[in-house]
Coordinates of C-alpha atoms in Angstrom, one line a residue:
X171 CA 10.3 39.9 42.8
X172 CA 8.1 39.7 45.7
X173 CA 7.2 36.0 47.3
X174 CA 3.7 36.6 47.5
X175 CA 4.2 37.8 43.0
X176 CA 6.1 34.4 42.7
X177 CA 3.4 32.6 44.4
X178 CA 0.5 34.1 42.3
X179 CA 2.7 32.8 39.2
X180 CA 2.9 29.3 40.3
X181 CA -0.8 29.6 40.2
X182 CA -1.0 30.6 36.8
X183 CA 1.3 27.6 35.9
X184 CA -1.1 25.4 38.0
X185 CA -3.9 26.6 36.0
X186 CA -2.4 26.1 32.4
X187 CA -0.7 22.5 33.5
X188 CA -4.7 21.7 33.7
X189 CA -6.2 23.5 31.0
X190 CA -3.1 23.1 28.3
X191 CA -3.3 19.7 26.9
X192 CA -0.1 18.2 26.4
X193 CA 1.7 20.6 28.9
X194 CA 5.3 20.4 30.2
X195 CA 6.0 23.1 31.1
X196 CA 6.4 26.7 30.9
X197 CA 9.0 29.7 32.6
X198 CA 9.6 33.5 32.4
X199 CA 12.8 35.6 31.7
X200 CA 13.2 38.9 31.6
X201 CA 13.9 40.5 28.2
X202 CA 16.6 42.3 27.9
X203 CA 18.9 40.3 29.9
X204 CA 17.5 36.9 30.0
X205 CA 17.4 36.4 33.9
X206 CA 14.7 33.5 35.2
X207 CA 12.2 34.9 36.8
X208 CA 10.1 31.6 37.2
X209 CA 9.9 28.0 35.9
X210 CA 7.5 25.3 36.4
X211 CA 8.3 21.6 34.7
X212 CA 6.5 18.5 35.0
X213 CA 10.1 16.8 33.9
X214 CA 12.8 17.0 36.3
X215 CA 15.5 17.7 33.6
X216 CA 13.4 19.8 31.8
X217 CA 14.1 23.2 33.6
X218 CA 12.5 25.9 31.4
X219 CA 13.7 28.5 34.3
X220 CA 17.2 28.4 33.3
X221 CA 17.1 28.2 29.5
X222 CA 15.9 31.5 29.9
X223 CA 18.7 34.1 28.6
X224 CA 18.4 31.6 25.4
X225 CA 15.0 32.5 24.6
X226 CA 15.5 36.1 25.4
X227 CA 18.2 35.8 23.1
X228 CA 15.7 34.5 20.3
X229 CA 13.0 36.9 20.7
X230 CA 15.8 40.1 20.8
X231 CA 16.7 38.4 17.5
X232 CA 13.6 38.2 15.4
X233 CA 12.6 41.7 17.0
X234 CA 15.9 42.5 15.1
X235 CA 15.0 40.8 12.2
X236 CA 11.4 42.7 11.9
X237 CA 13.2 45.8 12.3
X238 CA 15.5 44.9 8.6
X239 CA 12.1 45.0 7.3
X240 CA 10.3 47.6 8.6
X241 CA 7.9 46.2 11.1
X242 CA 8.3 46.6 14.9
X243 CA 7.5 43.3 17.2
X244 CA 5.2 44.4 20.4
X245 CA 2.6 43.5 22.7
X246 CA 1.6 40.5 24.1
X247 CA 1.5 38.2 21.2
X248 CA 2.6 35.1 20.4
X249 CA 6.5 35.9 19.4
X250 CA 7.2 32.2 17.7
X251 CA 7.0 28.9 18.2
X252 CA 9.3 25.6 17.9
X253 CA 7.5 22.7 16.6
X254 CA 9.9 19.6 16.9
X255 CA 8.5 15.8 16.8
X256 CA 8.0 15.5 20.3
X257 CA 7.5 19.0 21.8
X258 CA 6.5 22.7 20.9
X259 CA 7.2 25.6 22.2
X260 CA 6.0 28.6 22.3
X261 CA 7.0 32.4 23.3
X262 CA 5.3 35.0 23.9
X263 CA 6.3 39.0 24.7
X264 CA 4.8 40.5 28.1
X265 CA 5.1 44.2 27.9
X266 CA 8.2 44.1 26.1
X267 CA 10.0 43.3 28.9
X268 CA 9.6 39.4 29.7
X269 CA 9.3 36.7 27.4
X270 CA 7.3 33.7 28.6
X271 CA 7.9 30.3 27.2
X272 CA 4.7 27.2 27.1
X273 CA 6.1 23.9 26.4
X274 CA 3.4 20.8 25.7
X275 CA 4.2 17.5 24.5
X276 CA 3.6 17.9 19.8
X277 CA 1.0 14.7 19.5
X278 CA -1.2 16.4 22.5
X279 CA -1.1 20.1 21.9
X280 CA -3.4 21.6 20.0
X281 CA -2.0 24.8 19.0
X282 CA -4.6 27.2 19.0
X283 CA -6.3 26.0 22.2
X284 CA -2.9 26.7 23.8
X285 CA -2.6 29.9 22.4
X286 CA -6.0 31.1 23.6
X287 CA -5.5 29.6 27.0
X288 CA -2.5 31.8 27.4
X289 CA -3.8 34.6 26.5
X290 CA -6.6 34.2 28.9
X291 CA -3.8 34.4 31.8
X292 CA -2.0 37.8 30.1
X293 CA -4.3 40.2 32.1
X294 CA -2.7 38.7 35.3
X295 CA 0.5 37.8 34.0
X296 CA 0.7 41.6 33.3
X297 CA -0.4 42.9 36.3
X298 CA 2.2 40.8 38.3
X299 CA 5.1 41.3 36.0
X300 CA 4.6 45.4 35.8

């Protein structure tokens, strides 16, 4: 991917780290094969860049799963989220071909805040990803 791509990323990053409250982090694989494309943490051992094949791996699998049943899983929209004590996640498809993943600190987030923020950014996150 090209730097001056990488660079407009970091800025999206930059703009949800101060709009998202509660946020830790967030990172982009690429679908199908789960290579990092780009990962921004505010925790040095929290690298969301390289966990990427595993959420690839999730979102392939409940695209799967809504295939058993009849329903295809496209778009931009929010794919699932992890709600644990501390931290949620959550995934999003990008053009059925990248899977972003927004991680924010559970007694901070608010969870439809965060999903509207994101969306916000999918116009540009599309346009940089194509």
């Amino acid at each position: 991917m090209q730097q001056a791509r990488i660079e407009e990323l970091k800025k999206i990053f930059d703009e949800m780290q101060l709009n998202i409250p509660g946020f830790l982090g967030a990172g982009i694989a690429e679908l199908q094969e789960g290579f990092p494309v780009i990962g921004f943490s505010q925790l040095p051992d929290f690298d969301l860049e390289t966990t990427g094949p595993v959420y690839a791996w999730l979102a392939k699998s409940i695209k799967r799963i809504a295939s058993f049943i009849g329903e295809e899983v496209t778009g931009n929209l929010e794919t699932f989220m992890i709600r644990m004590d501390a931290i949620i996640l959550f995934a999003w498809l990008i053009k059925d071909s990248y899977i972003m993943v927004v991680a924010a600190k559970t007694k901070e987030a608010n969870i439809g805040f965060t999903r509207t923020i994101v969306r916000k950014f999918m116009p540009r996150l599309e346009e940089l990803l194509i």
